[in-house]
């Protein structure tokens, strides 16, 4: 039976009595109060006065460790104090030297402040790392598209810096915290999906090269496989990727049905348009192959194989568009993972398909298969597998749409619902894509022609594409990741008309990405040969060597390519899409002109190597023009001296590192040969020397970005 609280002990009906002990007897002339059976029982049989405290609870008694924490001896129990009595007044004023002292740290292990030891179930010390790691466990808020507009909102005001320390601010409301953590979680999912997609795409290129080789057969498949992507981007893709997400979000906010009707109209319109485009493209496949590569079209066997491949691949245009629209609908509803992860399924299907081809026919180096000898069954297997990969990628979006609450119902009432306005908004984006694809078309024609004229493997468009794929991975992983963290700040500063903040963020993005981009670019220059002889050994030594020289020519162009990406983000922050279009026209024109010059001047064997170098040259010209325009946009200051000094010092540190690392790699290749083992040893030894020398030289030069990166890595490792 529970006893009443201590404040009621000894009190009668009139409230008199002492604060402890049994009730007092009534005085003369007083009527004795009515006895309370519960009160009398509680204090006549008080178990807390004479018994050991540790036996109050049987569970505590069972778990009590008497050796580590001996209980108090019997009879030493202190009488409880009255609950509602004022504390005694101190004789002296409180001394701040005593009550303001910092308490000592909590000792490790069982503490004397916890008489029964530290129980990890009930005692938890939460630090910053725990809070950050648990932030992603918060539930997403219903407002799934608010983050798309958050960066467009400037701060409502600023408060002066307080002269004296203020109390800690109150914790943020749960809604804001959940939204921020949800955005961070979505960014991590997107980054992981992009990285895995890039890696599986790289494996896909390795398997394709191993199956078809880097000669005319490989070039024929590359032309047919690239053609649908080019047609899709030129017709629909440019506008879908940049314009329709804001329109979908706006319809979700403004329309009564949450934008579902608008999304159904858009998806129906895209499906109808892409169906018509696919029908025309399949019928015009021979003409399209001739447009892409007159060299392949002029060879009867190569043209037949390329046209057959193209008619299997061209229907993928439809599934590309459907996948993108479904992904944009999910993005507008705050679901970002499916758009980034479903391309991995396409890569897996293609890897499996080309793996089956190798299992049946062997690698290109073993079978020596060409455009005259490839069997129709093999062409059919590769064509169906390529088409099936895009079909799986598109259909994998359907469960995510159903989970998001979207049900597709065809809508043909397109007129008067804002679709025409949306198409007009995509004008500059479409022109941007047209200019870019025009340069790609010229390079494709020249590369396929040079590959056939040389008569050697690894000198055509497939070798160019493979080397460019390796070369572009650091840009996609490093620079894009750095700018993903800075883009919200740049957009917010541009919206607030703060050119100084935009300049500082652009400068920070350039310098932070340069710490990794510069040494990687010199690594491609120094170790491109063992890198390609290791990765593409299955295509033959001659083809792998040729791809290695192409990668070396691409190498240093990675620096202006990365700078161009960062600088253009400044224009996009000001919602200026016209300037990037003009800049792309200049880059494409310089690339096409320089590539044509290399095709005419250089021997056919080295023409594609010159085209790879022309790519970096074109971006160097584009960077000079874009830099000057952005500097004028920001009032004549882009922190150029600081940025140029950082890049110059990083290049000075990378030059001796590339010389020594490349020398070590070349010596290993001479000693062990250009096989897979020799290339692996050369890449490991040369890379270790290059990175070690670069790091030592950069530390001696006291490059602050290197020190910041080292500090960040040490902080991540907890050292």
XYZ file of C-alpha atoms in Angstrom:
719
model
C 0.000 0.000 0.000
C 1.382 3.398 -0.960
C 1.778 5.967 1.764
C 0.697 9.587 1.170
C 3.398 12.131 0.425
C 5.420 13.509 3.263
C 3.678 16.853 3.382
C 0.456 15.205 4.611
C 2.075 13.298 7.439
C 0.655 14.286 10.858
C -1.957 16.648 9.446
C -5.521 16.468 10.582
C -8.669 17.736 9.029
C -7.974 21.302 10.148
C -4.485 21.260 8.654
C -2.696 21.353 11.997
C 0.000 19.002 12.969
C 3.646 18.551 12.594
C 5.509 17.870 9.392
C 6.525 14.378 10.415
C 5.775 11.634 12.892
C 2.448 10.228 14.028
C -0.627 12.472 14.572
C -0.819 14.400 17.874
C -3.650 13.601 20.333
C -6.445 16.223 20.704
C -6.300 18.750 23.510
C -8.873 19.230 26.252
C -12.236 20.289 24.959
C -11.462 19.356 21.415
C -13.420 16.827 19.418
C -11.103 14.143 18.181
C -10.981 13.981 14.372
C -12.390 11.047 12.526
C -9.586 8.520 12.185
C -8.400 7.861 8.691
C -7.809 4.129 8.332
C -5.347 4.615 5.507
C -3.388 7.295 7.330
C -3.308 5.299 10.549
C -2.191 2.146 8.743
C 0.483 4.029 6.830
C 2.170 5.476 9.904
C 1.594 2.680 12.366
C 3.418 0.322 10.060
C 6.013 2.539 8.437
C 8.548 0.298 6.646
C 10.908 3.180 5.843
C 12.024 3.894 9.429
C 13.698 0.722 10.524
C 14.427 -1.275 7.371
C 17.244 -1.201 4.854
C 16.588 1.128 1.920
C 17.802 -1.395 -0.636
C 14.946 -3.836 0.111
C 12.167 -1.432 -0.840
C 12.002 -2.810 -4.389
C 12.540 -6.535 -5.127
C 13.938 -5.764 -8.602
C 16.434 -3.282 -7.176
C 17.340 -5.785 -4.499
C 18.105 -8.404 -7.166
C 20.265 -6.028 -9.236
C 21.914 -4.192 -6.355
C 25.691 -4.549 -6.225
C 26.542 -4.366 -2.511
C 30.266 -4.740 -3.076
C 30.532 -1.739 -5.416
C 27.895 0.409 -3.654
C 27.397 -0.599 0.010
C 24.008 0.500 1.334
C 23.753 2.923 4.261
C 23.722 1.252 7.667
C 20.337 0.748 9.341
C 19.120 3.558 11.514
C 20.789 6.349 9.552
C 17.725 7.235 7.521
C 17.144 11.012 7.467
C 13.703 12.305 8.176
C 12.126 13.941 5.063
C 11.882 17.711 5.045
C 8.579 19.523 4.626
C 7.709 19.989 0.990
C 6.277 23.506 1.142
C 8.651 25.139 3.584
C 10.724 28.074 2.413
C 14.472 27.438 2.403
C 16.444 29.248 5.105
C 17.825 32.655 4.215
C 21.585 32.622 3.651
C 23.631 34.696 6.075
C 25.766 36.142 3.289
C 25.077 37.146 -0.322
C 25.898 34.466 -2.909
C 29.474 34.581 -4.074
C 29.751 34.343 -7.927
C 33.203 32.874 -7.531
C 31.493 29.837 -6.026
C 28.183 29.366 -7.820
C 29.510 30.384 -11.274
C 32.308 27.841 -11.354
C 32.353 25.263 -14.151
C 31.324 21.849 -12.821
C 33.937 19.098 -13.107
C 33.574 16.656 -16.012
C 31.571 13.495 -15.524
C 33.979 10.626 -14.698
C 34.156 7.518 -16.854
C 32.564 4.322 -15.616
C 30.222 4.077 -12.610
C 29.773 7.475 -11.035
C 29.249 8.323 -7.417
C 26.347 10.512 -8.522
C 24.521 7.420 -9.722
C 24.384 5.047 -6.707
C 23.535 2.008 -8.777
C 26.055 2.601 -11.581
C 25.664 4.050 -15.107
C 22.923 2.162 -16.884
C 23.319 2.653 -20.696
C 19.605 2.089 -21.135
C 18.594 5.043 -18.974
C 21.731 7.213 -19.156
C 22.843 8.600 -22.512
C 25.295 11.419 -23.184
C 24.424 12.910 -26.597
C 27.029 14.912 -28.486
C 27.126 16.805 -31.779
C 28.080 13.708 -33.765
C 25.082 11.819 -32.370
C 22.732 14.650 -33.265
C 24.081 14.851 -36.823
C 23.912 11.086 -37.336
C 20.352 10.939 -35.985
C 19.148 13.914 -38.037
C 18.474 11.769 -41.093
C 16.007 9.666 -39.060
C 13.523 12.536 -38.893
C 10.333 12.098 -40.860
C 9.954 14.203 -44.000
C 7.483 17.043 -43.836
C 4.375 17.060 -46.062
C 5.650 20.133 -47.938
C 7.868 18.097 -50.298
C 8.586 20.847 -52.823
C 9.365 23.755 -50.534
C 13.115 23.289 -50.927
C 12.819 24.270 -54.599
C 11.797 27.777 -53.568
C 13.782 28.151 -50.355
C 16.937 29.273 -52.150
C 14.991 32.014 -53.915
C 14.032 33.654 -50.595
C 16.398 36.163 -49.095
C 16.820 36.834 -45.381
C 14.150 39.022 -43.857
C 16.618 41.066 -41.923
C 19.805 41.055 -39.936
C 20.407 41.697 -36.267
C 23.486 43.488 -34.917
C 26.169 41.470 -33.214
C 25.505 41.536 -29.456
C 28.116 43.195 -27.291
C 27.619 40.710 -24.460
C 27.072 36.958 -24.613
C 23.458 36.008 -24.941
C 21.736 32.820 -23.855
C 21.673 29.971 -26.314
C 18.871 30.251 -28.871
C 15.848 28.059 -28.556
C 15.885 24.863 -30.603
C 14.424 25.094 -34.072
C 10.876 23.912 -34.593
C 10.552 20.282 -35.612
C 9.215 21.171 -39.041
C 12.277 23.131 -40.115
C 14.680 20.578 -38.727
C 12.902 17.730 -40.413
C 12.900 19.546 -43.740
C 16.590 20.361 -43.564
C 17.499 16.827 -42.615
C 15.259 15.512 -45.373
C 17.034 17.740 -47.897
C 20.443 16.542 -46.714
C 19.272 12.954 -46.914
C 17.916 13.491 -50.437
C 21.197 15.089 -51.533
C 23.135 12.125 -50.170
C 20.852 9.680 -51.981
C 21.238 11.585 -55.255
C 25.013 11.794 -54.912
C 25.291 8.084 -54.139
C 23.025 7.183 -57.052
C 25.015 9.368 -59.442
C 28.301 7.816 -58.312
C 27.024 4.249 -58.650
C 25.517 5.070 -62.046
C 28.846 6.473 -63.239
C 30.754 3.457 -62.009
C 28.380 0.934 -63.570
C 28.410 2.968 -66.788
C 32.185 2.742 -66.794
C 31.982 -1.042 -66.363
C 29.481 -1.105 -69.230
C 31.982 0.654 -71.528
C 34.673 -1.858 -70.533
C 32.421 -4.796 -71.412
C 31.337 -3.245 -74.736
C 34.959 -2.644 -75.730
C 35.922 -6.176 -74.734
C 33.059 -7.650 -76.782
C 33.292 -5.554 -79.963
C 36.833 -4.183 -79.906
C 37.950 -0.646 -80.739
C 37.959 -0.992 -84.531
C 35.217 -0.448 -87.126
C 32.721 -2.827 -85.458
C 32.996 -0.993 -82.156
C 32.657 2.356 -83.923
C 29.515 1.143 -85.731
C 27.833 0.162 -82.468
C 28.927 3.410 -80.805
C 27.324 5.458 -83.609
C 24.068 3.511 -83.341
C 24.053 3.673 -79.539
C 24.795 7.425 -79.455
C 22.223 8.342 -82.109
C 19.058 7.934 -79.922
C 20.517 10.065 -77.155
C 21.411 12.816 -79.594
C 17.947 12.815 -81.193
C 16.248 12.814 -77.798
C 18.300 15.767 -76.534
C 17.782 17.741 -79.730
C 14.002 17.250 -79.758
C 12.632 16.959 -76.217
C 15.370 16.410 -73.654
C 16.724 19.951 -73.366
C 13.408 21.439 -72.296
C 12.371 18.569 -70.051
C 15.505 18.665 -67.938
C 15.495 22.388 -67.159
C 12.028 23.886 -67.531
C 9.298 21.451 -66.586
C 10.233 20.912 -62.922
C 9.352 24.526 -61.918
C 6.144 24.249 -63.946
C 5.205 20.987 -62.242
C 5.884 22.500 -58.821
C 3.860 25.595 -59.666
C 0.933 23.445 -60.784
C 1.142 21.470 -57.547
C 0.789 24.699 -55.558
C -1.810 26.451 -57.692
C -4.045 23.706 -59.123
C -6.882 22.291 -57.095
C -5.886 18.682 -57.845
C -2.288 19.177 -56.751
C -0.963 19.290 -60.314
C -1.956 15.726 -61.214
C -3.901 16.766 -64.325
C -1.007 18.904 -65.560
C 1.433 16.029 -65.044
C -0.883 13.645 -66.919
C -1.180 16.087 -69.825
C 2.585 16.552 -69.960
C 3.300 12.819 -69.841
C 0.679 12.126 -72.522
C 2.050 14.866 -74.770
C 5.624 13.618 -74.412
C 4.610 10.019 -75.099
C 2.732 10.981 -78.262
C 5.537 13.242 -79.499
C 8.236 10.665 -78.796
C 6.195 7.920 -80.450
C 6.035 9.970 -83.652
C 9.759 10.762 -83.431
C 10.662 7.085 -82.971
C 8.573 6.052 -85.994
C 10.251 8.667 -88.206
C 13.735 7.881 -86.864
C 13.423 4.125 -87.424
C 12.268 4.721 -90.996
C 15.105 7.211 -91.618
C 17.819 5.123 -89.908
C 20.055 4.800 -93.001
C 20.004 8.543 -93.597
C 20.731 9.229 -89.902
C 23.723 6.871 -89.968
C 25.002 8.683 -93.042
C 24.599 12.010 -91.251
C 26.477 10.756 -88.206
C 29.330 9.139 -90.115
C 29.668 9.199 -93.902
C 32.690 6.914 -93.478
C 30.629 4.105 -91.945
C 27.788 4.702 -94.409
C 30.268 4.318 -97.275
C 31.262 0.809 -96.141
C 28.500 -1.654 -97.072
C 29.150 -4.142 -94.267
C 29.640 -1.465 -91.612
C 26.563 0.434 -92.781
C 24.414 -2.709 -92.608
C 25.548 -3.483 -89.067
C 25.140 0.136 -87.952
C 21.636 0.476 -89.413
C 20.541 -2.789 -87.776
C 21.918 -1.688 -84.422
C 20.242 1.719 -84.845
C 16.800 0.229 -85.473
C 17.080 -1.703 -82.222
C 18.384 1.323 -80.327
C 16.161 4.114 -81.700
C 13.010 2.995 -79.795
C 14.921 3.803 -76.621
C 14.132 7.475 -77.378
C 10.576 6.826 -76.194
C 11.664 5.225 -72.936
C 14.273 7.929 -72.286
C 11.583 10.599 -72.421
C 9.104 8.641 -70.310
C 11.794 8.000 -67.699
C 12.733 11.680 -67.533
C 9.135 12.917 -67.217
C 8.354 10.367 -64.520
C 11.503 11.383 -62.699
C 10.573 15.065 -62.886
C 7.128 14.296 -61.490
C 8.762 12.482 -58.580
C 11.263 15.309 -58.065
C 8.419 17.803 -57.854
C 6.928 15.629 -55.100
C 10.195 15.463 -53.172
C 11.198 11.921 -54.259
C 14.725 12.134 -55.686
C 16.187 8.655 -55.341
C 14.453 6.899 -58.250
C 15.716 9.371 -60.860
C 19.329 8.684 -59.876
C 19.207 4.965 -59.134
C 17.128 3.510 -61.968
C 19.854 4.137 -64.628
C 21.906 1.585 -62.720
C 19.381 -1.054 -63.837
C 19.983 -0.115 -67.475
C 23.729 -0.492 -67.007
C 23.301 -3.857 -65.292
C 21.109 -5.206 -68.116
C 23.620 -4.073 -70.740
C 26.551 -5.523 -68.791
C 24.715 -8.838 -68.591
C 23.868 -8.724 -72.317
C 27.404 -8.051 -73.486
C 28.694 -10.567 -70.944
C 26.509 -13.211 -72.599
C 27.912 -12.169 -75.980
C 31.472 -12.628 -74.676
C 30.511 -15.985 -73.133
C 29.168 -17.215 -76.485
C 31.648 -15.687 -78.942
C 34.628 -14.708 -76.772
C 36.326 -11.328 -76.488
C 37.252 -9.273 -79.510
C 40.928 -10.118 -79.084
C 40.064 -13.839 -79.151
C 37.457 -13.939 -81.920
C 38.866 -11.144 -84.139
C 35.240 -10.388 -85.033
C 34.537 -7.511 -87.429
C 31.669 -5.991 -89.385
C 31.938 -8.747 -92.028
C 32.049 -11.658 -89.566
C 29.636 -10.754 -86.771
C 26.656 -13.177 -86.975
C 23.074 -11.848 -87.222
C 22.238 -13.648 -83.966
C 24.945 -11.666 -82.205
C 23.617 -8.377 -83.590
C 20.105 -9.363 -82.494
C 21.278 -10.284 -78.989
C 23.074 -6.974 -78.476
C 20.236 -4.923 -79.989
C 17.506 -6.527 -77.871
C 19.635 -6.239 -74.712
C 20.289 -2.551 -75.338
C 16.577 -1.854 -75.847
C 15.602 -3.965 -72.842
C 17.903 -1.947 -70.574
C 16.002 1.307 -71.253
C 12.648 -0.467 -70.940
C 13.571 -1.762 -67.472
C 14.861 1.673 -66.487
C 11.572 3.347 -67.432
C 9.239 0.707 -65.961
C 11.157 0.765 -62.673
C 9.738 4.270 -62.085
C 6.118 3.055 -61.957
C 6.201 1.680 -58.361
C 7.734 4.923 -57.124
C 4.985 6.931 -58.818
C 2.295 4.776 -57.246
C 3.928 5.171 -53.849
C 3.934 8.946 -54.331
C 0.184 8.838 -55.031
C 0.365 9.537 -58.779
C -1.843 7.557 -61.160
C -1.308 7.989 -64.878
C -4.433 8.689 -66.929
C -3.980 9.860 -70.536
C -5.104 13.464 -71.032
C -5.364 14.943 -74.528
C -6.827 18.337 -73.534
C -3.513 20.110 -74.055
C -4.719 23.487 -75.275
C -5.146 26.311 -72.771
C -3.360 24.712 -69.836
C 0.052 26.378 -69.932
C 2.011 23.816 -71.935
C 2.701 26.310 -74.732
C 4.187 28.802 -72.263
C 6.387 26.072 -70.837
C 7.733 25.204 -74.281
C 8.606 28.870 -74.923
C 10.596 29.005 -71.689
C 12.858 26.233 -72.974
C 14.009 28.253 -75.998
C 17.513 29.111 -74.802
C 18.046 25.696 -73.282
C 17.178 24.016 -76.586
C 19.545 26.341 -78.456
C 22.232 25.519 -75.888
C 21.780 21.817 -76.600
C 21.770 22.367 -80.365
C 25.090 24.184 -80.244
C 26.642 21.481 -78.080
C 25.398 18.618 -80.241
C 26.608 20.319 -83.412
C 30.154 20.145 -82.100
C 29.664 16.494 -81.104
C 28.423 15.666 -84.606
C 31.510 17.175 -86.269
C 33.894 15.316 -83.948
C 32.015 12.037 -84.503
C 32.311 12.310 -88.283
C 36.005 13.191 -88.152
C 36.882 10.506 -85.583
C 35.197 7.665 -87.459
C 36.881 8.745 -90.690
C 40.304 8.924 -89.005
C 39.805 5.513 -87.424
C 39.103 3.853 -90.773
C 41.916 5.672 -92.595
C 44.508 4.686 -89.994
C 43.681 1.004 -90.235
C 44.616 0.525 -86.568
C 42.523 -0.341 -83.561
C 41.771 2.324 -80.976
C 41.906 5.335 -83.298
C 38.164 5.916 -83.863
C 35.126 7.277 -82.094
C 34.856 4.375 -79.624
C 38.359 5.036 -78.319
C 37.572 8.755 -78.103
C 34.353 8.060 -76.141
C 36.035 5.624 -73.736
C 38.887 7.998 -72.944
C 36.440 10.874 -72.497
C 34.365 8.763 -70.092
C 37.391 8.152 -67.837
C 38.456 11.781 -68.126
C 35.036 13.157 -67.130
C 34.529 11.080 -63.977
C 36.557 13.363 -61.636
C 34.518 16.319 -62.855
C 31.246 14.532 -62.103
C 32.380 13.366 -58.670
C 34.514 16.260 -57.387
C 33.452 19.547 -58.994
C 29.752 18.746 -59.102
C 29.822 17.692 -55.431
C 31.619 20.876 -54.385
C 29.193 23.092 -56.274
C 26.165 21.196 -55.000
C 26.965 22.550 -51.529
C 27.609 26.099 -52.791
C 24.779 26.526 -55.296
C 22.078 27.408 -52.710
C 24.333 30.104 -51.251
C 25.171 31.503 -54.692
C 21.493 31.597 -55.689
C 20.523 33.282 -52.432
C 23.259 35.899 -52.770
C 22.278 36.621 -56.371
C 18.630 36.993 -55.324
C 19.691 39.456 -52.610
C 21.768 41.418 -55.156
C 24.974 40.767 -53.209
C 27.731 40.451 -55.857
C 30.418 40.257 -53.189
C 28.931 37.066 -51.746
C 28.543 35.566 -55.227
C 32.179 36.358 -55.960
C 33.381 34.785 -52.726
C 31.381 31.594 -53.280
C 32.542 31.249 -56.898
C 36.124 31.755 -55.742
C 35.722 29.182 -52.998
C 34.226 26.642 -55.416
C 37.081 27.126 -57.884
C 39.815 26.806 -55.263
C 38.288 23.878 -53.397
C 37.739 21.835 -56.553
C 41.219 22.701 -57.856
C 42.871 20.877 -54.948
C 41.719 17.565 -56.457
C 41.198 18.448 -60.130
C 44.741 19.741 -60.791
C 46.647 16.635 -59.567
C 44.136 14.318 -61.283
C 44.601 16.181 -64.583
C 48.387 15.774 -64.351
C 47.892 12.123 -63.389
C 45.981 11.543 -66.633
C 48.860 13.171 -68.504
C 51.546 11.138 -66.749
C 49.818 7.763 -66.283
C 47.152 7.645 -68.976
C 48.987 4.890 -70.831
C 49.164 2.286 -68.009
C 45.660 3.265 -66.948
C 44.158 2.337 -70.336
C 46.363 -0.697 -70.939
C 45.049 -2.023 -67.620
C 41.357 -1.211 -68.167
C 41.117 -2.082 -71.866
C 43.569 -4.971 -72.065
C 40.790 -7.242 -73.384
C 40.532 -5.101 -76.549
C 44.172 -5.757 -77.468
C 47.456 -4.033 -76.705
C 47.352 -1.785 -79.768
C 43.851 -0.458 -79.031
C 44.627 0.022 -75.330
C 47.804 1.999 -76.138
C 45.914 4.239 -78.543
C 43.249 4.961 -75.919
C 46.011 5.717 -73.424
C 47.468 8.393 -75.719
C 43.988 9.880 -76.216
C 43.483 10.032 -72.431
C 46.847 11.739 -72.038
C 45.779 14.347 -74.606
C 42.532 14.927 -72.737
C 44.406 15.241 -69.395
C 45.180 18.919 -68.840
C 41.908 19.993 -70.465
C 40.183 18.842 -67.282
C 41.297 22.065 -65.563
C 39.506 24.566 -67.884
C 36.597 22.149 -68.202
C 36.094 22.239 -64.421
C 36.565 26.012 -64.250
C 33.969 26.493 -66.994
C 31.430 24.467 -65.040
C 31.889 26.566 -61.903
C 31.836 29.920 -63.698
C 28.620 29.129 -65.568
C 26.884 28.464 -62.225
C 27.230 32.192 -61.578
C 25.100 33.016 -64.644
C 22.519 30.402 -63.739
C 22.283 31.941 -60.258
C 21.153 35.193 -61.930
C 18.697 33.193 -64.099
C 20.736 34.108 -67.169
C 20.588 31.263 -69.715
C 21.444 33.374 -72.765
C 25.101 33.905 -71.833
C 25.793 30.161 -71.328
C 24.259 29.560 -74.763
C 26.587 32.025 -76.490
C 29.521 30.615 -74.541
C 28.627 27.078 -75.651
C 28.444 28.228 -79.280
C 31.993 29.567 -79.001
C 33.287 26.377 -77.338
C 31.621 24.154 -79.942
C 32.949 26.260 -82.824
C 36.525 26.249 -81.500
C 36.351 22.507 -80.829
C 35.048 21.743 -84.329
C 37.580 24.012 -86.039
C 40.564 22.694 -84.053
C 39.436 19.083 -84.572
C 39.144 19.639 -88.324
C 42.628 21.136 -88.346
C 44.013 18.096 -86.520
C 42.264 15.803 -88.983
C 43.885 17.593 -91.913
C 47.369 18.195 -90.477
C 48.093 15.138 -88.314
C 48.503 11.555 -89.516
C 45.334 9.498 -89.272
C 46.762 7.487 -86.367
C 47.189 10.654 -84.275
C 44.210 12.678 -85.507
C 41.902 11.590 -82.666
C 44.664 12.359 -80.150
C 44.747 15.896 -81.529
C 40.944 16.105 -81.294
C 41.136 15.209 -77.595
C 43.612 18.041 -77.040
C 41.328 20.371 -79.021
C 38.531 19.675 -76.571
C 40.532 21.129 -73.680
C 41.688 24.043 -75.850
C 38.087 24.926 -76.689
C 37.149 25.061 -73.014
C 40.181 27.194 -72.239
C 38.901 29.754 -74.771
C 35.402 29.492 -73.353
C 36.660 30.051 -69.810
C 38.423 33.258 -70.838
C 35.229 34.666 -72.339
C 32.898 33.499 -69.563
C 35.275 34.782 -66.867
C 35.345 38.274 -68.359
C 31.566 38.427 -68.705
C 30.915 37.221 -65.161
C 33.505 39.641 -63.792
C 31.701 42.526 -65.498
C 28.406 41.216 -64.159
C 29.790 41.300 -60.606
C 31.174 44.825 -60.845
C 34.668 44.120 -62.151
C 35.898 41.849 -59.356
C 35.971 38.037 -59.434
C 38.832 37.446 -56.971
C 41.007 36.652 -59.973
C 44.369 37.218 -58.292
C 43.579 34.773 -55.484
C 42.177 32.107 -57.828
C 45.013 32.367 -60.372
C 47.622 32.243 -57.607
C 46.060 29.068 -56.200
C 45.919 27.326 -59.587
C 49.455 28.415 -60.454
C 50.902 27.100 -57.203
C 48.999 23.819 -57.548
C 50.346 23.399 -61.095
C 53.884 24.150 -59.902
C 53.501 21.413 -57.305
C 51.990 18.988 -59.844
C 54.657 19.404 -62.571
C 57.563 17.702 -60.723
C 55.105 15.143 -59.334
C 53.921 14.252 -62.862
C 57.497 14.047 -64.163
C 58.638 11.698 -61.401
C 55.432 9.646 -61.296
C 55.307 9.315 -65.077
C 58.966 8.308 -65.170
C 58.403 5.581 -62.601
C 55.353 4.279 -64.467
C 57.174 4.265 -67.802
C 60.138 2.411 -66.277
C 57.850 -0.246 -64.808
C 56.118 -0.726 -68.168
C 59.508 -1.203 -69.847
C 60.523 -3.757 -67.250
C 57.292 -5.743 -66.843
C 55.599 -5.142 -70.184
C 52.227 -3.590 -71.047
C 50.126 -6.515 -69.902
C 47.551 -6.290 -67.130
C 50.074 -7.069 -64.348
C 52.720 -4.635 -65.581
C 50.126 -1.893 -66.076
C 48.732 -2.423 -62.570
C 52.179 -2.213 -60.951
C 53.080 0.841 -63.049
C 49.827 2.584 -62.100
C 50.230 1.868 -58.380
C 53.903 2.831 -58.164
C 53.609 5.864 -60.427
C 50.449 7.074 -58.709
C 51.982 6.743 -55.246
C 55.064 8.721 -56.304
C 52.982 11.393 -58.037
C 50.611 11.950 -55.124
C 53.411 11.850 -52.553
C 55.577 14.402 -54.365
C 52.568 16.622 -55.039
C 51.512 16.606 -51.399
C 55.010 17.376 -50.129
C 55.494 20.188 -52.647
C 52.074 21.678 -51.877
C 52.779 21.598 -48.135
C 56.121 23.326 -48.676
C 54.387 26.000 -50.729
C 51.856 26.419 -47.891
C 48.816 26.204 -50.120
C 45.997 26.905 -47.700
C 43.440 24.790 -49.584
C 45.656 21.715 -49.125
C 45.857 22.384 -45.398
C 42.091 22.777 -45.244
C 41.549 19.500 -47.069
C 43.983 17.677 -44.754
C 42.243 19.107 -41.716
C 38.868 18.028 -43.051
C 40.106 14.488 -43.680
C 41.637 14.281 -40.223
C 38.417 15.516 -38.709
C 36.441 12.860 -40.572
C 38.825 10.177 -39.369
C 38.710 11.479 -35.818
C 42.469 12.069 -35.558
